[in-house]
Coordinates of C-alpha atoms in Angstrom, one line a residue:
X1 CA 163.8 276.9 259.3
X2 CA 163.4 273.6 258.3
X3 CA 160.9 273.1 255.1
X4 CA 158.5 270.6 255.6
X5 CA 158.5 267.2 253.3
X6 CA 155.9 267.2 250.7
X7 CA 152.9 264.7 251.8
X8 CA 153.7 262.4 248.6
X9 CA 157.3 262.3 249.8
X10 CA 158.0 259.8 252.6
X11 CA 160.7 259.7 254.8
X12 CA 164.2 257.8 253.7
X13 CA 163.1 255.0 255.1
X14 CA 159.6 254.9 254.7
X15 CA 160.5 254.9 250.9
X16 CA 162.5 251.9 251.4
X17 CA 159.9 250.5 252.9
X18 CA 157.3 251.1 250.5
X19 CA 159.6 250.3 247.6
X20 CA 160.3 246.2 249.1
X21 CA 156.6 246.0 250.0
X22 CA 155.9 247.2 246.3
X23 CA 158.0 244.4 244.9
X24 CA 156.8 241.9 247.6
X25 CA 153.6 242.6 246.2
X26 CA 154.3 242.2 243.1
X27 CA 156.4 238.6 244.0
X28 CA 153.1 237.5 245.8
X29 CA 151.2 238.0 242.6
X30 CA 153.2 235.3 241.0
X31 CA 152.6 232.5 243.8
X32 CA 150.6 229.4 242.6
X33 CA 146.7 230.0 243.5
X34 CA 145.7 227.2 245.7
X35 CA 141.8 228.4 245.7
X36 CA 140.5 225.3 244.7
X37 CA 142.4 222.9 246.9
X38 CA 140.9 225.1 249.7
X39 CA 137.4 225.0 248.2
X40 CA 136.7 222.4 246.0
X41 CA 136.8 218.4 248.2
X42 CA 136.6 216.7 245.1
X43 CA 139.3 218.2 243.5
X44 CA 141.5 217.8 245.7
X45 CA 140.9 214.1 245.5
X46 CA 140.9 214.5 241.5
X47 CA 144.6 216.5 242.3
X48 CA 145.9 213.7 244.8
X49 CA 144.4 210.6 242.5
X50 CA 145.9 212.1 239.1
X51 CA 149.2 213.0 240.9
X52 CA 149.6 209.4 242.3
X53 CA 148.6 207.5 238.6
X54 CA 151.2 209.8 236.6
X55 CA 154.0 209.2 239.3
X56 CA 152.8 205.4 239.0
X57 CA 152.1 205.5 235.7
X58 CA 155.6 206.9 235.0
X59 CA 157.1 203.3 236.4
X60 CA 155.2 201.2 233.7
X61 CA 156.0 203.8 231.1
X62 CA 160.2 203.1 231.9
X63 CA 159.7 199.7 232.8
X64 CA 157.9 198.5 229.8
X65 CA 161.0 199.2 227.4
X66 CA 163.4 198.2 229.8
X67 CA 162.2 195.0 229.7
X68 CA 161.5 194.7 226.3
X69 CA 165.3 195.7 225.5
X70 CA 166.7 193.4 228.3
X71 CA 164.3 190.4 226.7
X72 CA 165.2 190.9 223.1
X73 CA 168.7 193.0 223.4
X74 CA 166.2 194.8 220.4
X75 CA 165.7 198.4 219.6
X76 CA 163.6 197.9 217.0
X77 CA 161.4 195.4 219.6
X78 CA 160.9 198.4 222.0
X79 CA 160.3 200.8 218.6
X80 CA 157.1 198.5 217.5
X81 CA 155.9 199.3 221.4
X82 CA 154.9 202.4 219.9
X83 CA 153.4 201.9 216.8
X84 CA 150.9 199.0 218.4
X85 CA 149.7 201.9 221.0
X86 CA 148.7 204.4 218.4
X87 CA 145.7 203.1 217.2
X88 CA 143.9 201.9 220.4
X89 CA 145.3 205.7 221.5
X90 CA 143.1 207.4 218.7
X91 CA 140.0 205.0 218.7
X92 CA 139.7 204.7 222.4
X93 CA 140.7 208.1 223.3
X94 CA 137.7 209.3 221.4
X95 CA 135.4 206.5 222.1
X96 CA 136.5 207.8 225.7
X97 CA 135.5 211.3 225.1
X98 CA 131.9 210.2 223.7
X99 CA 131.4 208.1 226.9
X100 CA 132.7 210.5 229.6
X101 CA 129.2 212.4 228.2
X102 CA 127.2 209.6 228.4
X103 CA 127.3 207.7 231.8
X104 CA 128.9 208.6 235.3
X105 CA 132.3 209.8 235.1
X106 CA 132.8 208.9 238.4
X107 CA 132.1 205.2 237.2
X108 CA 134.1 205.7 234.4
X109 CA 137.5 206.6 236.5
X110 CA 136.8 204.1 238.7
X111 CA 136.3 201.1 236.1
X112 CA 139.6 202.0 234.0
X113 CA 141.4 202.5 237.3
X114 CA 140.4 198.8 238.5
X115 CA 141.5 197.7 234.8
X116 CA 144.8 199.7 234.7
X117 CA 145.5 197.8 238.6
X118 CA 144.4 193.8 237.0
X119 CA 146.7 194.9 233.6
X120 CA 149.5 195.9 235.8
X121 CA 149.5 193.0 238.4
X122 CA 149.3 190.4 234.9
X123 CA 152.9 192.7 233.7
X124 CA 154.2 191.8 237.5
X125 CA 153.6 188.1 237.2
X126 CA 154.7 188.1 233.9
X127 CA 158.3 189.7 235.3
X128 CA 158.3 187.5 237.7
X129 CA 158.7 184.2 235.9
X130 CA 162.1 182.6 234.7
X131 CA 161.1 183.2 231.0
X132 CA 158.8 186.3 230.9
X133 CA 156.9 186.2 227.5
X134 CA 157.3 189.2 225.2
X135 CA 153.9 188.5 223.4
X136 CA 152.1 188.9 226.8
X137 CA 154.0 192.3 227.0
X138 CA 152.7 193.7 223.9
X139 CA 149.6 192.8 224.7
X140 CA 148.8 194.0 228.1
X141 CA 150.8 197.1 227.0
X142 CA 147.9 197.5 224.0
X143 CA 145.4 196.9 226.6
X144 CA 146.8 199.3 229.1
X145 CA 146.9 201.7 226.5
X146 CA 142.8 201.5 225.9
X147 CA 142.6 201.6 230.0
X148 CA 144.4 205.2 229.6
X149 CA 142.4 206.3 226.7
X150 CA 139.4 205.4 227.5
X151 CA 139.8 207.2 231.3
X152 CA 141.5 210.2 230.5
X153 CA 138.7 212.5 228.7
X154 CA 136.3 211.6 232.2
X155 CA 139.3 212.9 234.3
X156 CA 139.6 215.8 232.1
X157 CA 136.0 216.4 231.8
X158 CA 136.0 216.8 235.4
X159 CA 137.4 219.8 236.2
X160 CA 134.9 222.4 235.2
X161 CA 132.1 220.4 237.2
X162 CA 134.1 220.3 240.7
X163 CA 135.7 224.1 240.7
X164 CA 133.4 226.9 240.1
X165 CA 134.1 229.0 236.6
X166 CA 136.6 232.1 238.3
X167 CA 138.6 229.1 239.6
X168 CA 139.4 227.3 236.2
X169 CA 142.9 228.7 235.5
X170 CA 143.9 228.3 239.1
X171 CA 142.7 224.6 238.7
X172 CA 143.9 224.2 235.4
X173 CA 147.7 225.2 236.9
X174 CA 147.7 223.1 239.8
X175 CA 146.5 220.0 237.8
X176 CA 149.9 220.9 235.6
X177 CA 151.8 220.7 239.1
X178 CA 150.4 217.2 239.5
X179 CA 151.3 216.1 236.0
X180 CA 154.6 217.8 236.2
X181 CA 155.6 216.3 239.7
X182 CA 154.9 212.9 238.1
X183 CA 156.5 213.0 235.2
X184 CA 160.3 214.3 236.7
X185 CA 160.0 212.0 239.6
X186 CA 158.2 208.8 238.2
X187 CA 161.3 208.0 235.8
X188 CA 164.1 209.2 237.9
X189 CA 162.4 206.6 240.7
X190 CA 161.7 203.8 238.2
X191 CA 165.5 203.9 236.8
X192 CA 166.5 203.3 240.5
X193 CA 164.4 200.8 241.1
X194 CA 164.9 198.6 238.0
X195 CA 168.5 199.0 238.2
X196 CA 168.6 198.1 242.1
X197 CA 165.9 196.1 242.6
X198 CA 164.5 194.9 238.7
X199 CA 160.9 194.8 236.8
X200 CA 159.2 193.2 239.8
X201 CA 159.5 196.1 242.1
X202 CA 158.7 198.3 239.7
X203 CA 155.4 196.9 238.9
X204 CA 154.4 196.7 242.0
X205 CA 154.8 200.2 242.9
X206 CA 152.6 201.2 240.2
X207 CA 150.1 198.8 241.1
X208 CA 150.1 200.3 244.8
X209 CA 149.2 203.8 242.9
X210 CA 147.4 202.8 241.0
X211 CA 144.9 201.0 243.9
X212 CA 145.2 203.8 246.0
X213 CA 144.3 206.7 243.0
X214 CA 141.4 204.2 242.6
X215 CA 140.1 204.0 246.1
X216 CA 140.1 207.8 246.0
X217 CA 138.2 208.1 242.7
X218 CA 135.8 206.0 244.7
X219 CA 134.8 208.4 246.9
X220 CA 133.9 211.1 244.3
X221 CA 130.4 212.4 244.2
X222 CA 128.2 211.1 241.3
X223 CA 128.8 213.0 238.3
X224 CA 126.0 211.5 235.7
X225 CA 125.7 213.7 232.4
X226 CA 123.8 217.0 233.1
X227 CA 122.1 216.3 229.2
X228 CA 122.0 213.1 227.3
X229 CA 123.6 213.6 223.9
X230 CA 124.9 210.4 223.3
X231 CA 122.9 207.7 222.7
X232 CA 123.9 203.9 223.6
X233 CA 125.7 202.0 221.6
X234 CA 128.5 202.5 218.7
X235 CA 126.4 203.8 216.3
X236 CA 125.4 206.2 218.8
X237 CA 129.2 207.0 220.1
X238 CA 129.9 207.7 216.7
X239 CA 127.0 209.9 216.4
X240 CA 128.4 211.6 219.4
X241 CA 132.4 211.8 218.0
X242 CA 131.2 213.2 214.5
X243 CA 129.0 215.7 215.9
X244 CA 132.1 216.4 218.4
X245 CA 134.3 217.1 215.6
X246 CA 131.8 219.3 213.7
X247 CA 131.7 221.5 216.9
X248 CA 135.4 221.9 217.0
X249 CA 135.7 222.6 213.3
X250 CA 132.9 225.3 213.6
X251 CA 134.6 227.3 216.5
X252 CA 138.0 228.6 215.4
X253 CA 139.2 229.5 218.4
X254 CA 138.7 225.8 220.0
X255 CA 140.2 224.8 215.9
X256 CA 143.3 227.2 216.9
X257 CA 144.1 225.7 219.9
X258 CA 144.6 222.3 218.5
X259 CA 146.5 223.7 215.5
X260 CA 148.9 225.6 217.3
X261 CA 150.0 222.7 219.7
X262 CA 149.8 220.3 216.7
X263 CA 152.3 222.8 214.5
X264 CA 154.6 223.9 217.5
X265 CA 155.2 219.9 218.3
X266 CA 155.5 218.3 215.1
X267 CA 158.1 221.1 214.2
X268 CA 159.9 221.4 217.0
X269 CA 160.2 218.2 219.0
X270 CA 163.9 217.9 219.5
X271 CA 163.3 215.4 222.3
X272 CA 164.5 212.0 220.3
X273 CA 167.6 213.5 219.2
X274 CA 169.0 214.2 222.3
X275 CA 171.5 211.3 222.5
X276 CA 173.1 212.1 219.4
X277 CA 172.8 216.1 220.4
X278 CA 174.5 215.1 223.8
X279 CA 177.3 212.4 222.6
X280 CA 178.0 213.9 218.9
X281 CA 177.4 217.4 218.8
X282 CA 177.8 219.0 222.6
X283 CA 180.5 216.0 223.4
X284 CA 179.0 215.8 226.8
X285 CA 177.0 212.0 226.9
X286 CA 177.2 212.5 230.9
X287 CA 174.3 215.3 230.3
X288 CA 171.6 213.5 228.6
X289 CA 169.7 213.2 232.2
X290 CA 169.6 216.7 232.3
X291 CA 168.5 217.6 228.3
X292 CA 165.7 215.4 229.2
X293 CA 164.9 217.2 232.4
X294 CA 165.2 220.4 231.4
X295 CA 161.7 221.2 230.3
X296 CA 160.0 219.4 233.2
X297 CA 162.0 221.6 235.4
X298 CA 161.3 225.0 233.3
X299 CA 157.4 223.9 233.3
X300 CA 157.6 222.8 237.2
X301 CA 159.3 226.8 237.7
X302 CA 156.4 228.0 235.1
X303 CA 153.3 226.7 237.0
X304 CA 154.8 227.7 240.4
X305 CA 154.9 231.4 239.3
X306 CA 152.0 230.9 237.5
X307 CA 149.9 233.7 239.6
X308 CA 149.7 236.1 236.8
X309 CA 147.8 234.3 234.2
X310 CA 144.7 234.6 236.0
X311 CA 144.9 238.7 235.4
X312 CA 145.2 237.6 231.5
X313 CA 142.4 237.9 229.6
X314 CA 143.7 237.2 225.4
X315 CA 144.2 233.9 226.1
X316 CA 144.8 232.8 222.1
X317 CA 147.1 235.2 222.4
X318 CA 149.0 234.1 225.1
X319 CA 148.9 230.4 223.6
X320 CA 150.1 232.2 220.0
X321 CA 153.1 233.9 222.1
X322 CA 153.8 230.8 224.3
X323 CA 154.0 228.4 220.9
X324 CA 156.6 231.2 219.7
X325 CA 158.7 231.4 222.6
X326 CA 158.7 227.6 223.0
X327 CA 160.3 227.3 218.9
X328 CA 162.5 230.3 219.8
X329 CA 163.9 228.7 222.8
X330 CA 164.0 225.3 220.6
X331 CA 166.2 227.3 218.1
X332 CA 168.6 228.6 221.0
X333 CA 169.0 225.3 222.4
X334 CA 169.9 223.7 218.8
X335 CA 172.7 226.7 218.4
X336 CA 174.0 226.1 221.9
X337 CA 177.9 226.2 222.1
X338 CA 177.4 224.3 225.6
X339 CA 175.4 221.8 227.1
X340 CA 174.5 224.2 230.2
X341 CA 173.3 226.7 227.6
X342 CA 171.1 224.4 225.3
X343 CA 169.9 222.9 228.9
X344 CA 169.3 226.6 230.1
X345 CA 167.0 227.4 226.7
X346 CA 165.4 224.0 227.3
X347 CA 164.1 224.6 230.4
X348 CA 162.5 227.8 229.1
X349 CA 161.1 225.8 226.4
X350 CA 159.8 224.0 229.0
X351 CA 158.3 226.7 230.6
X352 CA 156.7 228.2 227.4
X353 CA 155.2 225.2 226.4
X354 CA 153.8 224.9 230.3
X355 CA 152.3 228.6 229.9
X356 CA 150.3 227.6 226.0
X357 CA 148.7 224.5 227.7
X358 CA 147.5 226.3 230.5
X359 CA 146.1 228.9 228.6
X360 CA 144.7 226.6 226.1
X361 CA 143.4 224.0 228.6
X362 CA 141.5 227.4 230.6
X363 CA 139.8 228.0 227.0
X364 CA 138.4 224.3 227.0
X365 CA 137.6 224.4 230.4
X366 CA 135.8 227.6 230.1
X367 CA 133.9 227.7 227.1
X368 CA 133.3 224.1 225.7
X369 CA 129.5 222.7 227.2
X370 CA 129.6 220.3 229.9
X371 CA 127.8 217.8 227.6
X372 CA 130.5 218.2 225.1
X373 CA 133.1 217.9 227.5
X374 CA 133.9 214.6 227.1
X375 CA 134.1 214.5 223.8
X376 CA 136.4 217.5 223.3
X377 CA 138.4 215.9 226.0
X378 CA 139.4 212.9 223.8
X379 CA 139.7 215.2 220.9
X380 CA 142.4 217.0 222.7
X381 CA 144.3 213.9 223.7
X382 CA 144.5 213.3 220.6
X383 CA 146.2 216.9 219.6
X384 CA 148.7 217.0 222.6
X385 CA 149.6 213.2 222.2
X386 CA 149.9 212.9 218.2
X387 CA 151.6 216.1 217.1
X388 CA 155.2 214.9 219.6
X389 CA 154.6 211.6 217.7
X390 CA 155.2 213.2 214.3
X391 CA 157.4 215.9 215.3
X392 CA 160.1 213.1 216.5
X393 CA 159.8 211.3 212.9
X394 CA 160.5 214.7 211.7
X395 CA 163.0 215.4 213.8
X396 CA 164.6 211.8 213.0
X397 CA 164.5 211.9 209.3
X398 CA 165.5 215.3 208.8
X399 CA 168.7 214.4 211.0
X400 CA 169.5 212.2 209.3
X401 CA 169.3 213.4 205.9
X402 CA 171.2 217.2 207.0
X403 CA 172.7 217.1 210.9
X404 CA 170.7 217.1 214.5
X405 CA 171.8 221.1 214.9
X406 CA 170.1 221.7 211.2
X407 CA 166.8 219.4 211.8
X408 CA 166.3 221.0 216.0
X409 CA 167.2 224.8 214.2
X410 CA 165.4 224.5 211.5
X411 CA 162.2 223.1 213.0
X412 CA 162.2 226.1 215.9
X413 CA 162.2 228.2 213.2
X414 CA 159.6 226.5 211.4
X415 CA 157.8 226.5 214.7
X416 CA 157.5 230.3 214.6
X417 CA 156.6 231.3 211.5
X418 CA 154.0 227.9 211.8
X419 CA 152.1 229.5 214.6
X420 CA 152.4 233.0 213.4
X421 CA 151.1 231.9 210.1
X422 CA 148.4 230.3 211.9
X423 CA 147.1 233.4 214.1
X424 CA 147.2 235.3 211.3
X425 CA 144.1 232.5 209.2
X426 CA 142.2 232.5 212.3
X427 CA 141.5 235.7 213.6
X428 CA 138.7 234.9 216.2
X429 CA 141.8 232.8 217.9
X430 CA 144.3 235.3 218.1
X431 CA 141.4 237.7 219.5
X432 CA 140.0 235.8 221.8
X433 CA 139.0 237.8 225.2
X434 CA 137.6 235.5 228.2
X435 CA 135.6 238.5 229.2
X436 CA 133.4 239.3 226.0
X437 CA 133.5 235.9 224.4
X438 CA 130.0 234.1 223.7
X439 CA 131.1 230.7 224.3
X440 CA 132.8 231.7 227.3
X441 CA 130.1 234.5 228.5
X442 CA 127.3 231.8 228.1
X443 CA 129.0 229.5 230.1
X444 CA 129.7 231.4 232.7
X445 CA 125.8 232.6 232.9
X446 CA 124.9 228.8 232.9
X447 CA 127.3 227.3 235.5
X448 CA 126.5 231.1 238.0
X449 CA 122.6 229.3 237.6
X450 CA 123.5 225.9 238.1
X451 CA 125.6 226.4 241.5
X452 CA 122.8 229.1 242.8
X453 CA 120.5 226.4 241.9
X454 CA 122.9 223.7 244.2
X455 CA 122.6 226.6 246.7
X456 CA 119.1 227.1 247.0
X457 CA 118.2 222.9 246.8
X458 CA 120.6 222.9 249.4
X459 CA 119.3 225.3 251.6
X460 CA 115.9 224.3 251.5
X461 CA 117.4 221.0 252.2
X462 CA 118.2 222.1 255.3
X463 CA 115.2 224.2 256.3
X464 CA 113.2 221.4 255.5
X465 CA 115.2 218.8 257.7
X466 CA 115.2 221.4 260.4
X467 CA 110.6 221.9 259.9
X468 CA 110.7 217.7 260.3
X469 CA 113.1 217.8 263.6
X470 CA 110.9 220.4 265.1
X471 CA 107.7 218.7 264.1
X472 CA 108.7 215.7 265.6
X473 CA 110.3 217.0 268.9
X474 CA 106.5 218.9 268.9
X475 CA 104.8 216.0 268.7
X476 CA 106.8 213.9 271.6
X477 CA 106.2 216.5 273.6
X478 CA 102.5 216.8 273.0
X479 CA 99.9 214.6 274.8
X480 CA 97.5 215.4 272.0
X481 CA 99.7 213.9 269.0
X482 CA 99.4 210.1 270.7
X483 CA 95.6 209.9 271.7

């Protein structure tokens, strides 16, 4: 007699079964959330205009030393592009932030998006004559660069006002994917183009973008400031930026998000040492495309299996863990015997730093007032654009005073104890939990009010457009209502 299988024992090949749709599960879990492309009109406009001015964007960036190089035969010409761009980067980036909570942000893309298009068309001209002027290039470059500032904190400020709160890290990711897709396909493009076709062409690419990401900021919604607390004026801006600052200072777990990204990028920025690291120390020049692709690629895999992070809740701990991973990886790459190797721990570099800024950007997007938005906006510009700045002068002079395997080694290793150092002074950071978190609870409550609010306004919209039809349909059809 045959004994019958238990009932928690399936057949061969039910377990087989059960076993690939366990793991398909689990693969699913991974896959990029595309809730807010589905839900949200306006940010898939935001996703499509953003996507379209960093893959334009990206031309300009290439083409600007390019032709500063080919003008001057210089290197210390295209150097000075650098320095001239980092002070209308600060002032403007926070001016930016004080005025993105201040007036319509809407307005606001759509006035730095016209100037970016009139800046870029003056670069094309100016490539277009016999004798382009170099002075004209630094300037419009300096005035570009207080376009960018100056619209970034709106665009940024954006997201938590389009998406509703659950969707923020699903937002967050695919605005990455944008960026991402931009930066690995704008400067492959551009180098084609200049070397085919010259500085011309690739100005007027960019200026195509860059009218079209306009014309679809355009047709936002309105987005005026839900509170005004930022009065006209400079006086009043600064006003706005000091008391900015003072609210970043105060909350540590906003404070350790800026100080982790600063301390993982200014000691571990290899990036400007990978021509020497390629030509000198790998002997392999032909792979300096792909060192500087690497991470772009490991962050493009990162968001794309990005799924997970909506299930994580310790999000300064994930940031903490991601900083870590991206100096370990650093360190791996700098001790790599082969290029394939250092590229292989650079593209998981890549992919940690992808997973901190995620989980750092969900914290601002999450917890930081919509009437501070702005502000904070252009105070984090400031954190993910000047800490690479001084971690390649780092990187540079300590190469040059030891070797480029000491100065990339020693600053992943820096990195790590850096960031552990860090999470270990501010405690509220490393225990930060989205779930129980004032800042984050609060928010929540407020933005749940606000859309049941939008609801309800909207719904009585309706009701009361439908009482008006009916009333006057009544009325035509009533003798009474014309005598």
């Amino acid at each position: 007699m045959t004994r019958p299988r238990p009932a928690e024992e399936p057949p061969g090949g039910s377990r087989w079964s059960s076993w690939l749709s366990r793991w398909w599960r689990r693969f699913a879990a991974l896959r990029l959330d595309l809730t807010p492309m589905r839900t949200s009109r306006d940010f898939r406009l935001l996703w499509i205009a953003g996507t379209v001015f960093y893959l334009g964007g990206m031309m300009t960036y290439v083409a600007l030393p390019y032709q500063l190089y080919h003008l001057t035969g210089s290197n210390f010409a295209v150097g000075v592009l650098g320095l001239i761009q980092l002070v209308p980067l600060i002032a403007c980036g926070l001016y930016g932030g004080a005025l993105a909570d201040r007036v319509d942000r809407r307005s606001v893309l759509v006035a730095t998006g016209t100037a970016q298009c009139l800046l870029t068309v003056v670069l094309l001209a100016n490539a277009a004559l016999e004798r382009p002027s170099v002075g004209l290039i630094y300037a419009v470059a300096v005035l570009l660069t207080v376009a960018q500032s100056l619209q970034r904190p709106s665009r940024e400020a954006l997201t938590p006002r389009v998406v509703r709160h659950d969707e923020l890290p699903a937002a967050v990711t695919l605005s990455s994917v944008g960026m991402q897709t931009g930066m690995l396909a704008g400067p492959a493009l551009a180098g084609v183009i200049l070397a085919t076709s010259g500085a011309v062409w690739a100005y007027t690419v960019d200026v195509c973008g860059l009218v079209i990401a306009t014309a679809l900021f355009a047709t936002l919604r309105r987005y005026p400031p839900l509170q005004d607390t930022v009065q006209a004026g400079l006086a009043g801006a600064a006003r706005g930026i000091a008391d900015g600052l003072r609210y970043a200072v105060r909350r540590k777990d906003l404070l350790g998000t800026y100080i982790v990204d600063l301390t993982a990028m200014f000691l571990a920025m290899p990036i400007v040492l990978f021509p020497a690291f390629a030509a000198d120390v790998l002997r392999e020049p032909t792979m300096l495309g792909l060192l500087y692709s690497a991470g772009t690629v490991g962050s493009l895999v990162a968001t794309a299996t990005s799924g997970w992070t909506a299930r994580v809740h310790h999000h300064g701990r994930a940031v903490v863990l991601a900083a870590a991973c991206w100096g370990a990886a650093v360190v791996f790459a700098g001790l790599a015997p082969s290029a394939w190797l250092a590229i292989v721990a650079l593209a998981f570099a890549g992919a940690a730093d992808m997973i901190s800024g995620i989980f750092r950007s969900v914290i601002w997007h999450q917890t930081i007032p919509d009437e501070r938005r702005g502000r904070l906006a252009g105070i984090e510009m400031l954190s993910y654009s000047i800490g690479p700045m001084g971690g390649e002068a780092r990187a540079g002079l300590v190469a040059d005073a030891t070797s480029v395997r000491t100065s990339i080694v020693s600053g992943g290793v820096l990195c790590v104890v850096g960031v552990a150092l860090v999470s270990a002074w501010l405690r509220d950071f490393w225990g930060y939990d989205a779930r129980t978190d004032e800042h984050a609870v609060r928010e929540r409550d407020i933005r749940a009010a606000r859309s049941a609010a939008e609801a309800a306004g909207a719904t009585a919209g309706i009701t009361g457009a439908a009482g008006v039809t009916g009333a006057a349909a009544g009325s035509v059809g009533d003798p009474s209502a014309s005598s």
